[in-house]
Short mmCIF file of C-alpha atoms and ligand atoms in Angstrom, two decimals:
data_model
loop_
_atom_site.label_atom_id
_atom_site.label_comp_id
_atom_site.label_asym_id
_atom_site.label_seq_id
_atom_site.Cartn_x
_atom_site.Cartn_y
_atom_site.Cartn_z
CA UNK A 15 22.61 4.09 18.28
CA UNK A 16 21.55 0.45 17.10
CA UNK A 17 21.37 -0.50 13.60
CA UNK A 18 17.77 -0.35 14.08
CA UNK A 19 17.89 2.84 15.03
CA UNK A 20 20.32 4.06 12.86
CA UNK A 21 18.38 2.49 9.40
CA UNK A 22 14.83 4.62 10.96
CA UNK A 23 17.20 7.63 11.22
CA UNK A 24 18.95 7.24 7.62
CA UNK A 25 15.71 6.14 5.59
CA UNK A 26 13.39 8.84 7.13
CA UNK A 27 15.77 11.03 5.42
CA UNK A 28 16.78 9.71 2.50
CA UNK A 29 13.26 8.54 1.36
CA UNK A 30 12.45 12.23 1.35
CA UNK A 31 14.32 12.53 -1.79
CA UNK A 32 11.83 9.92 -3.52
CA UNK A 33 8.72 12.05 -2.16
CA UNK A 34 9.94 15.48 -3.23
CA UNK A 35 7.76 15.51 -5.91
CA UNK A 36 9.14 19.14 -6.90
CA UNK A 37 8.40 19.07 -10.75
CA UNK A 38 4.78 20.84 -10.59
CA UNK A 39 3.48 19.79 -14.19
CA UNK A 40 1.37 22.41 -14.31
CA UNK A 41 -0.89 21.27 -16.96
CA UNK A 42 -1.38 17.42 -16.44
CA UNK A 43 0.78 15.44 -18.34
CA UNK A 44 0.84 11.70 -19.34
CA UNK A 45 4.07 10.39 -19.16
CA UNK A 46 4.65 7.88 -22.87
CA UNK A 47 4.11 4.65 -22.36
CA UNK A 48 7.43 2.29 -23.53
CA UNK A 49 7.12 0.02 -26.63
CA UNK A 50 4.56 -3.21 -26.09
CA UNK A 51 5.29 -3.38 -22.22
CA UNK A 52 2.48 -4.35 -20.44
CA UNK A 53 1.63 -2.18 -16.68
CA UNK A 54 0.08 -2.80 -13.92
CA UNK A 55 -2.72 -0.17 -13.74
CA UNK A 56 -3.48 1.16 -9.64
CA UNK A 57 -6.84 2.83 -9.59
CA UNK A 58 -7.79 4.83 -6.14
CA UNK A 59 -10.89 5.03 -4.65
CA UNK A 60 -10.39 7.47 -1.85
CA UNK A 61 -14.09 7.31 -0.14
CA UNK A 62 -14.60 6.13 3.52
CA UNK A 63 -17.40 5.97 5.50
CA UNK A 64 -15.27 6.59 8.76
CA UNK A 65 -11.70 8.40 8.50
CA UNK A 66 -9.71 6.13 11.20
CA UNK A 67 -7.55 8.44 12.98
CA UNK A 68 -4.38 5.79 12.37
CA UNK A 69 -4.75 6.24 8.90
CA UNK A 70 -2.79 8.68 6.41
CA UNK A 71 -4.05 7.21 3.16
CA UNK A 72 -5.50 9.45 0.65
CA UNK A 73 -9.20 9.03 2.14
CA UNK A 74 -12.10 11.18 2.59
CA UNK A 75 -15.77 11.15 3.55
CA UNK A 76 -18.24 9.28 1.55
CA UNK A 77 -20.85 11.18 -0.38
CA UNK A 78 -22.65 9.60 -3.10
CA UNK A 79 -22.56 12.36 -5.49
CA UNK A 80 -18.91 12.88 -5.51
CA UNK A 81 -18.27 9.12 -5.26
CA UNK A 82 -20.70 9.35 -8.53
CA UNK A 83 -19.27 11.38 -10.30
CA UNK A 84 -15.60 9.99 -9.26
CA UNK A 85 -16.08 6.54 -10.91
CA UNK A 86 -17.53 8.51 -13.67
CA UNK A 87 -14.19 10.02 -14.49
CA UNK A 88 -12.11 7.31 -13.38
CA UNK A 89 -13.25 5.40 -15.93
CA UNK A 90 -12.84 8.56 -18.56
CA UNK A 91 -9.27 8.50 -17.44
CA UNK A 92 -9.08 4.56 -17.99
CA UNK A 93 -9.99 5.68 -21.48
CA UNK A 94 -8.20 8.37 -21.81
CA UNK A 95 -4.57 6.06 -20.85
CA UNK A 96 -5.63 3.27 -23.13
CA UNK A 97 -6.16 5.93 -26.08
CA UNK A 98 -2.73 7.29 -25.29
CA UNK A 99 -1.38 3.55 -26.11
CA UNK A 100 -1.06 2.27 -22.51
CA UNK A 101 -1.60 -1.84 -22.12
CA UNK A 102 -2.41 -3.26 -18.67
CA UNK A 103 -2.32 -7.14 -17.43
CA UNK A 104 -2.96 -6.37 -13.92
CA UNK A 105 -5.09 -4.31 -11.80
CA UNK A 106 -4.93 -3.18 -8.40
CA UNK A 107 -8.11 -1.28 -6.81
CA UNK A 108 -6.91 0.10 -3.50
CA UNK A 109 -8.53 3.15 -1.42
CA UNK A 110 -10.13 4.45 0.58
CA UNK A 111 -12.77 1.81 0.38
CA UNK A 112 -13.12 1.06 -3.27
CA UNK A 113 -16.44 -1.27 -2.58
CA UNK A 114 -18.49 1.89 -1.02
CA UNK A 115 -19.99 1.71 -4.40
CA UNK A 116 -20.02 -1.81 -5.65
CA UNK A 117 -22.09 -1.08 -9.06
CA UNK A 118 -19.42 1.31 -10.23
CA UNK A 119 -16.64 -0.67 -8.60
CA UNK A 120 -18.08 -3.04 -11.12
CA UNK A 121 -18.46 -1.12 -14.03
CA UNK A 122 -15.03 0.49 -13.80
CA UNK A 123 -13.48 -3.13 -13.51
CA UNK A 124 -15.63 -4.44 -16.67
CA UNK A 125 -14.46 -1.39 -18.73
CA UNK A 126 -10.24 -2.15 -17.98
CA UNK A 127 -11.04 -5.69 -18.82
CA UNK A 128 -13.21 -4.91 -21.81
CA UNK A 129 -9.87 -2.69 -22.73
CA UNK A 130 -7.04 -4.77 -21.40
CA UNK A 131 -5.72 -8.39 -21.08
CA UNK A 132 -6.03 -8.09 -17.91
CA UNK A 133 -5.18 -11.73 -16.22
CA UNK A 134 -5.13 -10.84 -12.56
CA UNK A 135 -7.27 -8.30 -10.33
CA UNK A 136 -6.42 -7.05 -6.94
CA UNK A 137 -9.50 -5.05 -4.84
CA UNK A 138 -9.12 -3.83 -1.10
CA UNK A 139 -12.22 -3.68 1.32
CA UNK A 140 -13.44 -3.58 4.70
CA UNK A 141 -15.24 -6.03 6.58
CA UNK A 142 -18.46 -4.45 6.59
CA UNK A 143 -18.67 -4.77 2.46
CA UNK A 144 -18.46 -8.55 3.01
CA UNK A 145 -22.06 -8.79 4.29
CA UNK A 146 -23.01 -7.32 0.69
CA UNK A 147 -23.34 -10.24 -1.91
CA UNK A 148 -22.64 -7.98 -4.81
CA UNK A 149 -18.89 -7.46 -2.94
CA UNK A 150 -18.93 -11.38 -2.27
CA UNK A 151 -19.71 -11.92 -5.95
CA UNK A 152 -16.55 -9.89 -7.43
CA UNK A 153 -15.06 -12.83 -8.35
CA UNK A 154 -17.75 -12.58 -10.97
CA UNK A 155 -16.26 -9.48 -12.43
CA UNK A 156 -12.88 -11.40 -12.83
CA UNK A 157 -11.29 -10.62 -9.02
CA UNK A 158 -9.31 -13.29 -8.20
CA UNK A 159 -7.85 -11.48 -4.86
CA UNK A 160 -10.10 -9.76 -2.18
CA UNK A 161 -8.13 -8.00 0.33
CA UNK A 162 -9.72 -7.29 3.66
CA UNK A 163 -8.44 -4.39 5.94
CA UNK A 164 -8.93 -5.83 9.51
CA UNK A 165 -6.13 -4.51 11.70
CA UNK A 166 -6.89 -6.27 14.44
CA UNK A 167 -9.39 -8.67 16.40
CA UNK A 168 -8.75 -7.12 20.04
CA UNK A 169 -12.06 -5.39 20.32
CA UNK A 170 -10.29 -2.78 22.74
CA UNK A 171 -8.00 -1.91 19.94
CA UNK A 172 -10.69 -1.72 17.16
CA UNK A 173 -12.40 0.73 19.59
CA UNK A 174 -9.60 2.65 19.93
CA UNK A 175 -8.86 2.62 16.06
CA UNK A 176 -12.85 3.81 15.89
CA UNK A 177 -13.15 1.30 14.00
CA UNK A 178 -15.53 -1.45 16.00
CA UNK A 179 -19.10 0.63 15.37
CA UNK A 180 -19.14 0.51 11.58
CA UNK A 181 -16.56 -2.44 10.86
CA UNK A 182 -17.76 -5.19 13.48
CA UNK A 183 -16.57 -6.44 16.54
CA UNK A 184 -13.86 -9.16 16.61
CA UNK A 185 -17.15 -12.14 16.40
CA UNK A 186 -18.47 -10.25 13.58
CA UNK A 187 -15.30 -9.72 11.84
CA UNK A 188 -14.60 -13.25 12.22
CA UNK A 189 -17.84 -14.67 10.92
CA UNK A 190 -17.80 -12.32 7.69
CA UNK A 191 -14.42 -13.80 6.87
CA UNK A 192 -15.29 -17.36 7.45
CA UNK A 193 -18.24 -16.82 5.18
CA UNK A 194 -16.14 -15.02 2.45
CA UNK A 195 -13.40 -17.38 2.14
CA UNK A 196 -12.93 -19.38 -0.69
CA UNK A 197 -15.09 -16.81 -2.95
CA UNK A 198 -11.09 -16.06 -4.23
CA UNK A 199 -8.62 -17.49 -5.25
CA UNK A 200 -6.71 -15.32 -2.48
CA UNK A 201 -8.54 -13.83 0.33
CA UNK A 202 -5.95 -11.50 1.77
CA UNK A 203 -6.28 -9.98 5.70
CA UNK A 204 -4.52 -6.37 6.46
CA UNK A 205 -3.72 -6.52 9.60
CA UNK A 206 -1.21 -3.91 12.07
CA UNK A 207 1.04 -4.53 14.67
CA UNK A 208 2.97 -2.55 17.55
CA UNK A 209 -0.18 -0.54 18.40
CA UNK A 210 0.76 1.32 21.92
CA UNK A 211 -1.72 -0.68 23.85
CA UNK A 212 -1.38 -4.07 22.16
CA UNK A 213 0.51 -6.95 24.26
CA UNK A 214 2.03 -10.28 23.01
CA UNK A 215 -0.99 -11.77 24.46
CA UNK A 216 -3.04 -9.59 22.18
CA UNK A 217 -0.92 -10.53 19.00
CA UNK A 218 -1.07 -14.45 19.72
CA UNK A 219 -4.69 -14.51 19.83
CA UNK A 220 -4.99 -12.55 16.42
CA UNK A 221 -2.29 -14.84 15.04
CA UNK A 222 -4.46 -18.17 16.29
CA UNK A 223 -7.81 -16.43 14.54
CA UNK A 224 -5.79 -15.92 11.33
CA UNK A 225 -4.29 -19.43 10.58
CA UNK A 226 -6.34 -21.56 13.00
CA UNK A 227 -10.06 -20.21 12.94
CA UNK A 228 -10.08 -18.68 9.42
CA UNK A 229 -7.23 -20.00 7.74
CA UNK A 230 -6.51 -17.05 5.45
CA UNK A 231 -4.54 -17.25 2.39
CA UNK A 232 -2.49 -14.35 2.75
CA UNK A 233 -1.88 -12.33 5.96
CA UNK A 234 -0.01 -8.81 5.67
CA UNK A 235 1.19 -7.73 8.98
CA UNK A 236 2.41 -3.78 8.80
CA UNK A 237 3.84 -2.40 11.54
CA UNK A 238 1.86 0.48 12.46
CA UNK A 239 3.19 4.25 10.81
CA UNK A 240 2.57 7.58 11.53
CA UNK A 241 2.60 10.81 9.24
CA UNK A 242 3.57 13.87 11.01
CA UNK A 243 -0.03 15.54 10.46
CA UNK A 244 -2.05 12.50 11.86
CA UNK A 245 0.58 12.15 15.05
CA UNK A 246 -1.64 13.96 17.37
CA UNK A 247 -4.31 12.49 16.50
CA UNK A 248 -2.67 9.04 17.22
CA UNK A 249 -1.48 10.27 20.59
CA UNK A 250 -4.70 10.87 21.30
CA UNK A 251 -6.99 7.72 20.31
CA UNK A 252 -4.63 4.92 20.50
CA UNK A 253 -1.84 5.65 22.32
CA UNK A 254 2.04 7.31 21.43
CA UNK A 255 3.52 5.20 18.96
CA UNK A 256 7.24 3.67 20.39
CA UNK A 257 9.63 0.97 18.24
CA UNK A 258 10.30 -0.58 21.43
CA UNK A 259 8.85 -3.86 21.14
CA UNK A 260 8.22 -3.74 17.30
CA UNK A 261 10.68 -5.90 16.63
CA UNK A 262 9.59 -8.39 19.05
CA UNK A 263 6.17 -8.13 17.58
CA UNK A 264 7.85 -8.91 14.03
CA UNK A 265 9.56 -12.01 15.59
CA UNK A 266 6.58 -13.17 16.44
CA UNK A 267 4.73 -13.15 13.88
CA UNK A 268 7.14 -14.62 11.93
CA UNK A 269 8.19 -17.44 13.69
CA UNK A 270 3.56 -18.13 13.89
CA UNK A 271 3.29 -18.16 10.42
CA UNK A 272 6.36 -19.65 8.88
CA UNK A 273 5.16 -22.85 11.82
CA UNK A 274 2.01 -22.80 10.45
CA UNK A 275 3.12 -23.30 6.85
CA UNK A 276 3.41 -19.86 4.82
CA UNK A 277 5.77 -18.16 3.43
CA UNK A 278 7.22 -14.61 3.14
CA UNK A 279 5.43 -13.21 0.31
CA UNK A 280 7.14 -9.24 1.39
CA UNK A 281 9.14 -8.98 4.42
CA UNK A 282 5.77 -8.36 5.90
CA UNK A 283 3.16 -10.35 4.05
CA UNK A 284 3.22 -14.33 4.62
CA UNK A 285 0.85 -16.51 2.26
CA UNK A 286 0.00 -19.53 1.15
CA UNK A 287 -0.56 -21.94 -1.59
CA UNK A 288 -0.73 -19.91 -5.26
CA UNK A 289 -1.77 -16.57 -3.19
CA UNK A 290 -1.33 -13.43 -5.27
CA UNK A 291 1.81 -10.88 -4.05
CA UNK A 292 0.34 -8.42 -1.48
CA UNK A 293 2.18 -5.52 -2.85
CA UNK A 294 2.71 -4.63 -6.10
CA UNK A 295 5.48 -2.32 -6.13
CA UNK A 296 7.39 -5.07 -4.89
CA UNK A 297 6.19 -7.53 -7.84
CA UNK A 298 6.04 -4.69 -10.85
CA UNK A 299 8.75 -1.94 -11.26
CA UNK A 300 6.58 0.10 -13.34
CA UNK A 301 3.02 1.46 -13.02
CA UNK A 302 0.73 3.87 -13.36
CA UNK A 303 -1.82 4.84 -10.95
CA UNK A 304 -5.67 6.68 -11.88
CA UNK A 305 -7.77 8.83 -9.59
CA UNK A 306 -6.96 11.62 -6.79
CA UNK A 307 -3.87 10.84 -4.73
CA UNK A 308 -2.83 8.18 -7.01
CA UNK A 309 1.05 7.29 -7.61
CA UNK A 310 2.89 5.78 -10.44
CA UNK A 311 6.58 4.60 -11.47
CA UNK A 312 7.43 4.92 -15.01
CA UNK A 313 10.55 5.52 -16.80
CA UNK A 314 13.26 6.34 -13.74
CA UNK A 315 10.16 9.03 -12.41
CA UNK A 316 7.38 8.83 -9.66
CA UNK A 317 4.67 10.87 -10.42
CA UNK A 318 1.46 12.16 -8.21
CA UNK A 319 -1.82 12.42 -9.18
CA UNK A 320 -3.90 15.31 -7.71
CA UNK A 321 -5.26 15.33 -4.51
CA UNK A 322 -7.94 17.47 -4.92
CA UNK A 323 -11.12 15.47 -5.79
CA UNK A 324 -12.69 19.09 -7.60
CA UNK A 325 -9.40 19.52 -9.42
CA UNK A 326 -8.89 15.73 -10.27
CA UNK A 327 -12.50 15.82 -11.65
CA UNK A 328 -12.01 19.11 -13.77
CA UNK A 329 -8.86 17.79 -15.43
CA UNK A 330 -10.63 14.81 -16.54
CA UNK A 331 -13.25 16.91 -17.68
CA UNK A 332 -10.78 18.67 -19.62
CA UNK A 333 -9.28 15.36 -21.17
CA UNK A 334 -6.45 15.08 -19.05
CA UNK A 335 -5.04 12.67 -16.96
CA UNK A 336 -5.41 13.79 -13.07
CA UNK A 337 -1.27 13.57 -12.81
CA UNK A 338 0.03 17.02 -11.50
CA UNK A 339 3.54 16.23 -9.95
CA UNK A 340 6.37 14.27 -10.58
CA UNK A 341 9.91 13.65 -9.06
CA UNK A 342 12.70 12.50 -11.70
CA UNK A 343 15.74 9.99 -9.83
CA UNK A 344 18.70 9.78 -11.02
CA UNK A 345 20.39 6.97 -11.93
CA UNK A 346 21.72 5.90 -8.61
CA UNK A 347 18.16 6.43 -7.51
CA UNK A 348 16.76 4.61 -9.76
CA UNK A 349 18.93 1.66 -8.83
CA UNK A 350 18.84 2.30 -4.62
CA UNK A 351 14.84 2.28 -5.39
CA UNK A 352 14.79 -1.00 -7.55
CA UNK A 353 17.20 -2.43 -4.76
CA UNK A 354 14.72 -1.29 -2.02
CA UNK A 355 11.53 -2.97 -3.53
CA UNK A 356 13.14 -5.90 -4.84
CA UNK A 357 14.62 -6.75 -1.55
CA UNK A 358 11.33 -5.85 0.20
CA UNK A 359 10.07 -9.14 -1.34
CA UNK A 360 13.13 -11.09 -0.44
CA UNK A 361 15.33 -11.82 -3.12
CA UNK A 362 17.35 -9.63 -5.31
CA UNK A 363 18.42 -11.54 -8.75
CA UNK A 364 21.86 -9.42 -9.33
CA UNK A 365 22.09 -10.76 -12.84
CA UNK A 366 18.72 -9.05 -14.22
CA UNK A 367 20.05 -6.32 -11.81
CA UNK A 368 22.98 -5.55 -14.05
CA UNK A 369 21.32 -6.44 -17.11
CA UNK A 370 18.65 -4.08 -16.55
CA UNK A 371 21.03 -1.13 -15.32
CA UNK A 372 23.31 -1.53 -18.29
CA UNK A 373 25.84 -3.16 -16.43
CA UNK A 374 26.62 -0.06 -13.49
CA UNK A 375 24.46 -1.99 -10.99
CA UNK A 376 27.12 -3.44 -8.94
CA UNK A 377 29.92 -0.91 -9.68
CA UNK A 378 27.25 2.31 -8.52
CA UNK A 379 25.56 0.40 -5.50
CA UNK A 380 29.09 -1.54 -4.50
CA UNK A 381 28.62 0.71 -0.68
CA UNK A 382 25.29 -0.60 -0.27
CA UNK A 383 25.60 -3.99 -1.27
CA UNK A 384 28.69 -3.85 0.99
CA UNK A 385 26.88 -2.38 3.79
CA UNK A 386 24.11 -4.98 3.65
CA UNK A 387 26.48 -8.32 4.04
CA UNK A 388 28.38 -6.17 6.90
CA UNK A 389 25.22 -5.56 8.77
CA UNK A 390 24.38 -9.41 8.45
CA UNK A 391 21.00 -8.33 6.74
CA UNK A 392 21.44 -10.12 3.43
CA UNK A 393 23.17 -13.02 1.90
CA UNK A 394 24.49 -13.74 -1.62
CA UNK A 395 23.93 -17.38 -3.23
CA UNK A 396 25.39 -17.45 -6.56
CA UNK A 397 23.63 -14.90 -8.77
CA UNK A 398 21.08 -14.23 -5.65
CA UNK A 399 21.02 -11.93 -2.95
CA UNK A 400 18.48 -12.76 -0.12
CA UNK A 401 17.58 -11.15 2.92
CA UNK A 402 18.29 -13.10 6.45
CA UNK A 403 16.18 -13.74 9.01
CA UNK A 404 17.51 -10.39 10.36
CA UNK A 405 17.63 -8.38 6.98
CA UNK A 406 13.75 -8.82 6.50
CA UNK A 407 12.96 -7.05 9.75
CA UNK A 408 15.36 -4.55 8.75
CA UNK A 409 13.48 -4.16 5.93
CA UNK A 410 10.05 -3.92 7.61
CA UNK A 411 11.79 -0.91 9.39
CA UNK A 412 13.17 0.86 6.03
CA UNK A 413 9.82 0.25 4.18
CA UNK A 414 8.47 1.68 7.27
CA UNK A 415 10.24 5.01 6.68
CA UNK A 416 9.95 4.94 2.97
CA UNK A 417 5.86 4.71 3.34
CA UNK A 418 6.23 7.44 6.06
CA UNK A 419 7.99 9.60 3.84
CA UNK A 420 5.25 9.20 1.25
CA UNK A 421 2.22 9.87 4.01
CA UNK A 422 4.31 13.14 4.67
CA UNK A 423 3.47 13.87 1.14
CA UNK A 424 0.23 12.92 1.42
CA UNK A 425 -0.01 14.87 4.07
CA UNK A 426 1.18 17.83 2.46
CA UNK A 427 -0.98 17.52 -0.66
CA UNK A 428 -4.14 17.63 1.72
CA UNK A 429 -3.16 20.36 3.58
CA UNK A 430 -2.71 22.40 0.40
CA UNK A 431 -6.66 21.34 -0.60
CA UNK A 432 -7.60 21.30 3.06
CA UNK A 433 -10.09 24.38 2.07
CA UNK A 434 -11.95 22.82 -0.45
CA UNK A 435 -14.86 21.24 1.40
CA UNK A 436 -15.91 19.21 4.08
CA UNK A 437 -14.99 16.12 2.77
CA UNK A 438 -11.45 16.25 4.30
CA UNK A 439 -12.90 17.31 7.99
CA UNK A 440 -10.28 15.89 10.56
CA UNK A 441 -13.05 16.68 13.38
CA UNK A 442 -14.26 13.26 11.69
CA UNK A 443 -11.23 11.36 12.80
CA UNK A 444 -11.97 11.77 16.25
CA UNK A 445 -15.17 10.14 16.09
CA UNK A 446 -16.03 8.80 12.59
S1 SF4 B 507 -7.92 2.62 7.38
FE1 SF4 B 507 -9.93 3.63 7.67
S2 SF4 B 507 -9.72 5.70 6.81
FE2 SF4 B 507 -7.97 4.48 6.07
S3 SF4 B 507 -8.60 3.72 4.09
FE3 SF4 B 507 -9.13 2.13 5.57
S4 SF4 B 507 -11.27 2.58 6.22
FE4 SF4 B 507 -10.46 4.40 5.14
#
């Protein structure tokens, strides 16, 4: 077994343990918030239009009423954390799509800021939403980054995705970005690689459109993941999923858009200029995420929001927050988690490492740390520890796991609310 193969095998298991999630709070419970600190607040809007069958995001189909009534208690629940003494300087809108409703996209935005000293504001869409001015004119409403899930400009790939019909073609994709950048101060584009049926050819033609023809800020590159429940369908649409060339894939990305003059932002998100960080739990140890299917990190504890959008609407009814489940680390978890994310965006400061883990940092995580300059995947430089060349595709692979883990949750979650209505229909995933 390769190292490769060896770090899939070892993180699929061991980021189980973060997604356990085995304390059922029964009644919802806010976790306190600690002193002055300041959070990042996560809000999710889990309504699509299409359910791609790729996907394993909390998502589910689109109708107005719910969405309605969603943003109507989301932005209860933004009350209802601010009350409890919560103070946010960022925000991260994420989905689903959360621009299927831009007037309450809107409105929920203007109430955190009217709340919050908020300075910087994160919102994820899909290409269709940037023919609609009011999406293009977010920047308005204080978003300074836009990020825009593409996947892929191989029109025989964004068929197979099922994506092509509602999101564009590769031209139209194209000309909607061309027109939106610049509206923000960081236009970010999500994009996937090691699809079964892409080929290097594929991938450098994507690459070109990215830094050539549109010359995005940001690019994040994920390597394509699986849940367990969404497998079949995967097998099915687009192919059966093998590492085999993944890390060639990741090589070649890298070595496109370190030459054409970003940098490594994640181990798997390359930017440019002043761009904003791609993912948050890499930038922000703590925070706390609102709506159905949302996650949060506070105070050595990842908690779970409901996934049931009935439930989720009758505890904020109720004057609770929509958090149902929660999995406490220890302290050696704590630290293997903190070493995970702050690796994931390249650097590791060991000093504020010990500092913040009264001093056991080292001593506890001395096998890891070990284990990492064995394995040639990081490097220490004085009170630094950064990953190689080889450590950050070693990280795309353990991130890759850890995310897995959590759609296996995900997965879960639904299956336990996969009564409730229609809005969760798989038969939708095989032709949205
Ligand atoms: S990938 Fe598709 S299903 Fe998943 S969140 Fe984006 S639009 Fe929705």
């Amino acid at each position: 077994m390769n190292i490769a193969n060896l770090l899939s095998w070892y993180f699929r298991h061991s980021s189980r343990r973060y997604a356990r999630f085995n304390d059922d709070l029964g009644a919802a419970r806010l976790p306190e918030p600690s002193g002055d600190r300041q959070y990042l607040m996560y809000l999710h809007i889990p309504f699509c239009e299409v359910l791609c069958p790729f996907c394993s995001f909390h998502r589910v189909e689109f109708r107005e009423n719910k969405a309605t009534q969603y943003f109507r208690a989301l932005r209860r629940e933004i009350e209802l954390v601010g009350d409890a003494g919560f103070t946010f300087s960022e925000l991260y809108v994420g989905g689903g799509t959360p621009t299927v409703m831009p007037e309450e996209l809107i409105a929920t935005i203007n109430l955190v800021r009217e709340r919050h000293p908020v300075t910087s504001i994160s919102v994820e869409t899909n290409p269709d939403d940037l023919e609609n001015e009011k999406v293009l004119d977010l920047h308005n409403s204080g978003v300074n980054r836009l990020s825009v899930g593409v996947q892929s400009f191989d029109d025989r790939l964004l068929k197979e995705m099922q994506r092509y019909d509602k999101y564009g073609s590769s031209e139209q994709i194209r000309r909607r970005l061309k027109a939106a950048h610049g509206h923000f101060d960081t236009l970010n584009v999500d994009m996937i690689f090691n699809f079964p049926h892409q080929t290097e050819a594929s991938l450098g033609t994507d690459l070109r459109i990215l830094t050539d023809e549109i010359g995005a800020d940001q690019v994040s590159f994920y390597p394509l993941m699986s849940a367990d429940a969404t497998r079949k369908a995967m097998n099915k649409e687009i192919g059966i999923v093998s590492y085999t060339h993944e890390r060639t894939y990741y090589e070649i990305i890298a070595a496109h858009m370190l030459a054409a003059g970003y940098t490594r932002s994640s181990a798997w998100c390359f930017s440019r200029g002043t761009s904003m960080v791609d993912e948050y739990i890499a930038e922000r140890e703590e925070y706390l995420g609102l709506g159905s299917g949302a996650f949060s990190y506070l105070a050595g504890a990842l908690y779970a929001s409901t996934f049931s959008i009935n439930h989720y609407l009758s505890l904020i009814e109720s004057g609770m927050s929509g958090i149902v489940r929660r999995s406490t680390l220890s302290s050696r978890e704590q630290m293997r988690y903190y070493l995970l994310m702050q690796l994931f965006g390249g650097t590791l400061d060991l000093d504020a490492a010990e500092e913040r883990f009264d001093h056991r940092f080292y001593r506890d995580l001395r096998p890891e740390l070990t284990a990492l300059r064995m394995i040639r995947a990081a490097r220490k430089s004085g009170p630094t520890l950064r990953l190689t060349e080889r450590g950050h595709y070693l990280w795309v692979i353990m991130m890759r796991e850890f995310f897995s883990g959590v759609n296996n949750f995900r997965e879960q979650m639904r299956h336990n609310i996969s009564g409730e209505n229609v809005l969760l229909s798989t038969s939708r995933q095989s032709k949205p």
